[in-house]
Amino acid sequence: MTRRRTVLAASAAGLAATGIAHPAAAHDAVEPARAALRRLIGRRADQLTLSLTARTDTDTYRVSDHHGRPHIEATTPATILTGFHRYLGETLHAGIWWAGTNLDHLPARLPAPATPITGRADVPHRFALNDTNDGYTGPYRDLDRWRHEVDILALHGFNEILVYLGADAVYRDTLREFGYTDDEVRAWIPAPAHQPWWLLQNMSGFGGPVAAAEIEHRADTAAALIDHIRALGMTPVLPGYFGTVPPDFADRNTGAHVVPQGSWCGFTRPGWLDPRDDHFTRVAAAFYRHSAARYGDTTMYKMDLLHEGGTAGDVPVGDASRAVETALRTAHPDATWVILGWQDNPKKDTIAAVDTSRMLIVDGLSEHADKTDRDTDWSGTPYAFGTIFNYGGKSTLGACTPVWIDKYRQWRDKQDSALTGIALMPEAGDNNAAALDLFASLAWTDHAIDARDWYADYAARRYGHPDRHATAAWQTLRATAYALDGTVKGEPQDSLFAAQPSLSATSGAGWSPDTMQYDGATFDRALPLLLAAHPTLRHTDAYRYDLVDIARQTLTNRSRILLPQIAAAYHTGDTAAFDELTAVWLSWMQLLERLVASRGEFLLGPALAAARRAAGAPGEFDQRTILTVWGDRHASQVGGLHDYANREWHGLIGDVYHDRWRRYFDSLRTALTSGRAPAPIDWYALTDAWARRTNSYRSHPTGDEHALATAIHRTLAADTHQVPVTVTAEPAILVAGSTTTLTAHITNASGLSDVHAATLTPAVPDGATATPLDPTGIDTLRGGTGAAVRWQLTAPTGWHTDQPATTLTVRANYRVGRASGHATGATRVLAGAPITDPYRTVDFNDATFAAAGTGFGIFGGGRDMWGGTNQFAAIVLPGGLPDGATATVRVVLQDPTGPWARAGLVVRNSLAKNGALGYANLAVTPAHGCALSVDDNGDGRLNKVTATAGPVAPVTLRLTRTGATVTAAYRTDGTDWTSLGTARPSGLAATPEVGIFMTAANGGSGATGIATFDTVSVH
């Protein structure tokens, strides 16, 4: 390979950040900074005088008056940009960020600062970009767009940039030396949007083969980008080699020891070449040689051994780590090994085996509340305080900014601290400008940051001058979306509009928070405040961007208010309310689509167009896939990756999210009319079909941002559907001669309007009575406030019911402005009689049980029923499950307490004894269809699951015993059985116990629910 270099980059490549002395020519040395400034502010950049100071261990800048013109002197060209951005903010109330700029009011002649502005970095490492950035932010970016990204990071004071772009070319060059043809290597390499997870050793091949010309184009872009990074005096952080190979590497290279890595989220992982192996030494040497040939040497290489579930097999982790380090040192003796602090990485054996003085851990979990002492965790290894405030590039606003402010200084300043840097690592960039700005400032602020003052200053810099309404808006955001405390990951909730449709949906992505992470009614107040800002601010690009983003978030938060009401209407059979609420839901999605169309940052079209230009239809499929289904069916639905990178973008909202919810609501409406179960919808097939389309979407914004945000404010302020009513019963059972307390909580979830004249009325089963314990009328509910009303429900002696569960409802009537509104809350309770012989009960989740007619009901909680957690309840059926027996049950209803809530049949040698063998269950779930789970390794813990998407209750389940195996099947139509496969529970007894069971599988949320059963038999 011939290394591509620009003359400019070559002249600047020797800056101290890359380990070589400054160039002699001062003009040439600062030219990369001036070129960047010209790209950012045009010819005004020529008014600045720039110079470099002698480089020390600490980066500094100084902006002063030089004959009436701004003069910036700094230790590197990148730090010149950092000083310039500070000058913009302090002198001109201007700025440049990932999302939105404020340059509209720059004067024709840039004034010198009134007094010198100085800055000093308090840590040497200011690392930027996540491993996933290339996939989630812009896998098909061109060089200009990448260069702009680096320029912005330099403006904010970062000096180490992770570059995964172009790594595919290095692997291609390397593996062709070890028995692979070019076609074989390119088939193993995933398409660009998915390459980050290949480089993390999680997957391979998806979306490939990558065209040879595309790999070379990406390599050329990477070479030019790396030159640009070096020219600015920054350090490119490149991938190192730690053993990733195709799984058949040993077949091509006799004697090689390759450890299978199993699976990751449904994908088969690449193999891991034993680093102690001579083959590893040769592959690593070739890898570093080809990397240097294409991109030159650097002083930092990133490697993550055994990332997210990788297995060492028979390879000692310490020995492997030492061998990986040896290969790096052989190629680059002075290089630093950069490794992500994530889950249990870096492993203690790695820390103990390597020279930690030449390791840097970029901590992805610093902001998490349970991380309190990284010096102890990593035995004094140097680390960077990090943030991942965004997962998957979701559009949601927010971050743990108070945690950053407090924790960073505490950790940095404690005695013998190993903290030597910061690490900005959102999984995607180009959003959350406030988070970028504040986190970057940690390393450049010589005093404790006062959050209130910082946000006031930010608002002035963001919009051009101080404005009381804009300042108040940002103080509201400071107290809500940007006040996360790190107890639930480090990210805010995402959008339910973007979720795979389900009445029990609590997040769009599988690992996102299930609940609101701040008070939504308080957040609402930011929108009218920002709308009220002085009209001169409306010309500022950053103001218009923020207005759309805040209006978007305000509307998006409504999805969490409305969906439970839709679910209640469906479960109570209230078709009129269901029609009304679903129409509102779909209309809000259409309004959201029109809003985001007004900003280019929220358009799908440009991303697809870039992919199409770079790689044709395969590139477009790659880009569409990463945003929706993510991977193949198994990875998407069973692995849980679907919609992980959901975005509230024009095009996605209208053609994917709105279409899915419309189809889902139609199926539910048909079910309400017919009395049958909703028709299953294959969400993967539907969304995958969209991903394979090649239609174009808007590439330019349309609409006035202020007018659209105003329309959203008016719509939500007048809407009457933001007053949810939740109902509980304690105890959650009603039988003859007993009482229960019914409680209705009514909340005004909107911060944009008050609720007046609310009255609440319960509806109870025939024969039961309700006596109010509190006043049932409420004069006024201010935004964000609520009230509770209780009734005592009594079932007289002799009262009975044909079903083991009944629904209790409370209806609220009220006014919002001049409009009348209503809302209904509902709860299910068990009804009937206690369980008696020949049945008995087993309880590991605080359950209650009931029997009525020919049916049974169980009410309970439970965190999960998997691995070492067995929080379930069961009614044990007489006779057990001997060889040749078949157990059958119809699950009539199941409360959606979690996506993996289970109800169905369970078999175990002893159901009353956790840890007993012969353990398997067949269940229906709210979000994963029917599932057969089994302990097949003899430890008494469920460890393998087979699931089929689609079916939900009501569904009939059948479990048949044949020798040592059980065969599972289900049916939804009363006639045709669908096989779910067979399982071999370890140690299955001659007559194990069998029962009907449920678990809420609430994941720790505390949610409880009911499952009811009928048509129970064992024969």
Tab-separated table of C-alpha atoms in Angstrom, residues 563-773:
chain	number	residue	atom	x	y	z
A	563	LEU	CA	-50.329	4.533	25.767
A	564	PRO	CA	-51.502	3.318	29.214
A	565	GLN	CA	-54.860	4.963	28.551
A	566	ILE	CA	-55.117	3.179	25.195
A	567	ALA	CA	-54.271	-0.094	26.940
A	568	ALA	CA	-56.936	0.500	29.585
A	569	ALA	CA	-59.560	1.245	26.927
A	570	TYR	CA	-58.672	-1.948	25.085
A	571	HIS	CA	-58.615	-4.183	28.153
A	572	THR	CA	-61.989	-2.862	29.349
A	573	GLY	CA	-63.536	-3.201	25.899
A	574	ASP	CA	-64.318	0.535	25.645
A	575	THR	CA	-64.329	0.886	21.855
A	576	ALA	CA	-65.331	4.552	21.865
A	577	ALA	CA	-62.422	5.516	24.111
A	578	PHE	CA	-60.085	3.247	22.155
A	579	ASP	CA	-61.018	4.933	18.868
A	580	GLU	CA	-60.651	8.399	20.365
A	581	LEU	CA	-57.300	7.764	21.993
A	582	THR	CA	-55.701	5.952	19.061
A	583	ALA	CA	-56.799	8.745	16.719
A	584	VAL	CA	-55.042	11.234	19.009
A	585	TRP	CA	-51.913	9.040	19.094
A	586	LEU	CA	-51.684	8.844	15.301
A	587	SER	CA	-52.416	12.553	14.874
A	588	TRP	CA	-49.615	13.418	17.300
A	589	MET	CA	-47.228	11.263	15.273
A	590	GLN	CA	-48.228	13.140	12.110
A	591	LEU	CA	-47.653	16.435	13.899
A	592	LEU	CA	-44.252	15.179	15.013
A	593	GLU	CA	-43.358	14.252	11.433
A	594	ARG	CA	-44.199	17.770	10.229
A	595	LEU	CA	-42.181	19.334	13.047
A	596	VAL	CA	-38.945	17.440	12.439
A	597	ALA	CA	-39.179	18.022	8.698
A	598	SER	CA	-38.247	21.630	9.436
A	599	ARG	CA	-34.640	20.782	10.383
A	600	GLY	CA	-32.043	19.019	8.276
A	601	GLU	CA	-30.632	17.298	11.364
A	602	PHE	CA	-33.892	15.347	11.698
A	603	LEU	CA	-34.207	14.196	8.091
A	604	LEU	CA	-33.696	10.579	7.046
A	605	GLY	CA	-33.134	11.549	3.409
A	606	PRO	CA	-29.538	12.842	3.679
A	607	ALA	CA	-28.320	9.701	5.475
A	608	LEU	CA	-29.855	7.430	2.845
A	609	ALA	CA	-28.571	9.591	-0.003
A	610	ALA	CA	-25.023	9.462	1.399
A	611	ALA	CA	-25.208	5.674	1.704
A	612	ARG	CA	-26.561	5.364	-1.821
A	613	ARG	CA	-23.809	7.558	-3.252
A	614	ALA	CA	-21.105	5.611	-1.458
A	615	ALA	CA	-22.306	2.046	-1.858
A	616	GLY	CA	-25.478	1.881	-3.906
A	617	ALA	CA	-28.446	-0.231	-2.816
A	618	PRO	CA	-26.387	-2.386	-0.392
A	619	GLY	CA	-25.243	0.754	1.406
A	620	GLU	CA	-28.775	2.060	1.654
A	621	PHE	CA	-29.965	-1.284	3.073
A	622	ASP	CA	-27.125	-1.119	5.599
A	623	GLN	CA	-28.121	2.377	6.696
A	624	ARG	CA	-31.845	1.585	6.878
A	625	THR	CA	-31.196	-1.605	8.795
A	626	ILE	CA	-29.026	-0.101	11.543
A	627	LEU	CA	-31.822	2.392	12.275
A	628	THR	CA	-34.647	-0.175	12.422
A	629	VAL	CA	-34.359	-3.990	12.512
A	630	TRP	CA	-30.575	-3.735	13.088
A	631	GLY	CA	-29.799	-7.248	11.889
A	632	ASP	CA	-31.343	-10.512	10.795
A	633	ARG	CA	-34.549	-11.849	12.320
A	634	HIS	CA	-32.865	-13.695	15.188
A	635	ALA	CA	-30.658	-10.767	16.208
A	636	SER	CA	-33.500	-8.296	15.815
A	637	GLN	CA	-36.310	-10.071	17.616
A	638	VAL	CA	-34.692	-12.651	19.903
A	639	GLY	CA	-31.439	-10.743	20.412
A	640	GLY	CA	-33.505	-7.625	21.098
A	641	LEU	CA	-31.626	-5.243	18.809
A	642	HIS	CA	-34.619	-3.920	16.881
A	643	ASP	CA	-35.104	-0.170	17.131
A	644	TYR	CA	-32.034	0.194	19.346
A	645	ALA	CA	-31.007	3.189	17.232
A	646	ASN	CA	-34.506	4.582	16.853
A	647	ARG	CA	-34.619	8.187	15.674
A	648	GLU	CA	-37.440	10.660	15.516
A	649	TRP	CA	-36.584	11.628	11.978
A	650	HIS	CA	-38.787	12.663	9.113
A	651	GLY	CA	-39.274	9.551	7.003
A	652	LEU	CA	-38.844	7.098	9.851
A	653	ILE	CA	-41.777	8.548	11.785
A	654	GLY	CA	-44.126	8.543	8.819
A	655	ASP	CA	-43.168	5.418	6.896
A	656	VAL	CA	-42.040	3.119	9.699
A	657	TYR	CA	-43.340	4.138	13.127
A	658	HIS	CA	-46.725	5.571	12.137
A	659	ASP	CA	-47.354	2.685	9.765
A	660	ARG	CA	-46.600	0.110	12.457
A	661	TRP	CA	-48.858	1.711	15.068
A	662	ARG	CA	-51.685	2.176	12.557
A	663	ARG	CA	-51.575	-1.512	11.653
A	664	TYR	CA	-51.420	-2.499	15.305
A	665	PHE	CA	-54.362	-0.357	16.330
A	666	ASP	CA	-56.374	-1.721	13.389
A	667	SER	CA	-55.694	-5.282	14.555
A	668	LEU	CA	-56.734	-4.435	18.115
A	669	ARG	CA	-59.888	-2.705	16.896
A	670	THR	CA	-60.830	-5.765	14.887
A	671	ALA	CA	-60.252	-7.915	17.971
A	672	LEU	CA	-62.544	-5.709	20.045
A	673	THR	CA	-65.282	-6.084	17.465
A	674	SER	CA	-64.875	-9.812	16.860
A	675	GLY	CA	-64.103	-10.903	20.398
A	676	ARG	CA	-61.105	-12.849	19.140
A	677	ALA	CA	-57.398	-12.435	19.817
A	678	PRO	CA	-55.661	-9.764	17.727
A	679	ALA	CA	-54.180	-11.036	14.486
A	680	PRO	CA	-50.414	-11.417	14.977
A	681	ILE	CA	-48.220	-9.031	12.998
A	682	ASP	CA	-44.725	-10.003	11.907
A	683	TRP	CA	-42.955	-6.798	12.854
A	684	TYR	CA	-39.616	-8.009	11.578
A	685	ALA	CA	-40.950	-8.879	8.125
A	686	LEU	CA	-42.798	-5.579	7.897
A	687	THR	CA	-39.841	-3.409	8.884
A	688	ASP	CA	-37.278	-5.488	7.003
A	689	ALA	CA	-39.336	-4.983	3.851
A	690	TRP	CA	-39.077	-1.219	4.384
A	691	ALA	CA	-35.304	-1.559	4.892
A	692	ARG	CA	-35.009	-3.190	1.475
A	693	ARG	CA	-36.782	-0.369	-0.325
A	694	THR	CA	-34.852	2.249	-2.290
A	695	ASN	CA	-37.320	5.139	-2.320
A	696	SER	CA	-35.983	8.625	-1.689
A	697	TYR	CA	-36.872	10.952	1.160
A	698	ARG	CA	-36.682	14.673	1.605
A	699	SER	CA	-33.100	15.977	1.764
A	700	HIS	CA	-33.930	19.615	2.542
A	701	PRO	CA	-36.006	20.965	5.419
A	702	THR	CA	-39.402	22.505	4.977
A	703	GLY	CA	-41.590	24.575	7.279
A	704	ASP	CA	-41.043	27.343	9.807
A	705	GLU	CA	-39.593	26.025	13.059
A	706	HIS	CA	-41.196	28.661	15.288
A	707	ALA	CA	-44.631	28.272	13.728
A	708	LEU	CA	-44.522	24.476	14.021
A	709	ALA	CA	-43.337	24.557	17.629
A	710	THR	CA	-46.072	27.064	18.407
A	711	ALA	CA	-48.640	24.737	16.857
A	712	ILE	CA	-47.451	21.877	19.069
A	713	HIS	CA	-47.635	24.068	22.155
A	714	ARG	CA	-51.197	25.147	21.344
A	715	THR	CA	-52.285	21.597	20.535
A	716	LEU	CA	-50.936	20.150	23.758
A	717	ALA	CA	-52.110	23.023	25.945
A	718	ALA	CA	-55.701	22.508	24.749
A	719	ASP	CA	-55.693	18.714	24.674
A	720	THR	CA	-57.781	16.812	27.217
A	721	HIS	CA	-55.998	13.430	27.042
A	722	GLN	CA	-53.156	14.182	29.429
A	723	VAL	CA	-54.949	13.311	32.676
A	724	PRO	CA	-54.225	9.646	33.306
A	725	VAL	CA	-56.096	7.715	35.959
A	726	THR	CA	-54.418	4.701	37.523
A	727	VAL	CA	-56.340	2.280	39.714
A	728	THR	CA	-55.131	-0.212	42.319
A	729	ALA	CA	-56.877	-2.608	44.670
A	730	GLU	CA	-55.477	-3.822	47.966
A	731	PRO	CA	-55.744	-6.722	48.368
A	732	ALA	CA	-55.986	-7.568	44.687
A	733	ILE	CA	-58.681	-10.178	45.278
A	734	LEU	CA	-62.433	-9.982	45.767
A	735	VAL	CA	-64.316	-12.994	47.065
A	736	ALA	CA	-67.662	-13.504	48.743
A	737	GLY	CA	-67.841	-11.946	52.210
A	738	SER	CA	-64.666	-9.853	51.751
A	739	THR	CA	-63.649	-6.256	51.103
A	740	THR	CA	-60.899	-4.562	49.169
A	741	THR	CA	-59.816	-0.933	49.002
A	742	LEU	CA	-60.009	0.592	45.537
A	743	THR	CA	-57.736	3.619	44.986
A	744	ALA	CA	-57.783	5.913	41.948
A	745	HIS	CA	-54.846	8.242	41.332
A	746	ILE	CA	-55.608	11.106	38.958
A	747	THR	CA	-52.704	13.185	37.624
A	748	ASN	CA	-52.496	16.278	35.495
A	749	ALA	CA	-49.438	15.129	33.530
A	750	SER	CA	-49.293	18.306	31.466
A	751	GLY	CA	-47.287	21.321	32.504
A	752	LEU	CA	-49.062	23.444	29.898
A	753	SER	CA	-52.594	23.677	31.358
A	754	ASP	CA	-54.614	23.121	34.525
A	755	VAL	CA	-57.442	20.668	35.111
A	756	HIS	CA	-60.695	21.834	36.727
A	757	ALA	CA	-63.855	20.307	38.177
A	758	ALA	CA	-62.733	16.696	38.223
A	759	THR	CA	-65.135	14.035	39.500
A	760	LEU	CA	-64.333	10.337	39.855
A	761	THR	CA	-66.849	7.484	39.697
A	762	PRO	CA	-66.128	3.753	40.136
A	763	ALA	CA	-67.754	0.855	38.288
A	764	VAL	CA	-67.874	-2.423	40.206
A	765	PRO	CA	-69.171	-5.941	39.496
A	766	ASP	CA	-72.861	-6.660	39.858
A	767	GLY	CA	-73.759	-7.389	43.440
A	768	ALA	CA	-70.731	-5.608	44.921
A	769	THR	CA	-70.914	-2.154	46.511
A	770	ALA	CA	-68.512	0.810	46.598
A	771	THR	CA	-68.425	3.219	49.552
A	772	PRO	CA	-66.290	6.384	49.124
A	773	LEU	CA	-63.602	6.945	51.741
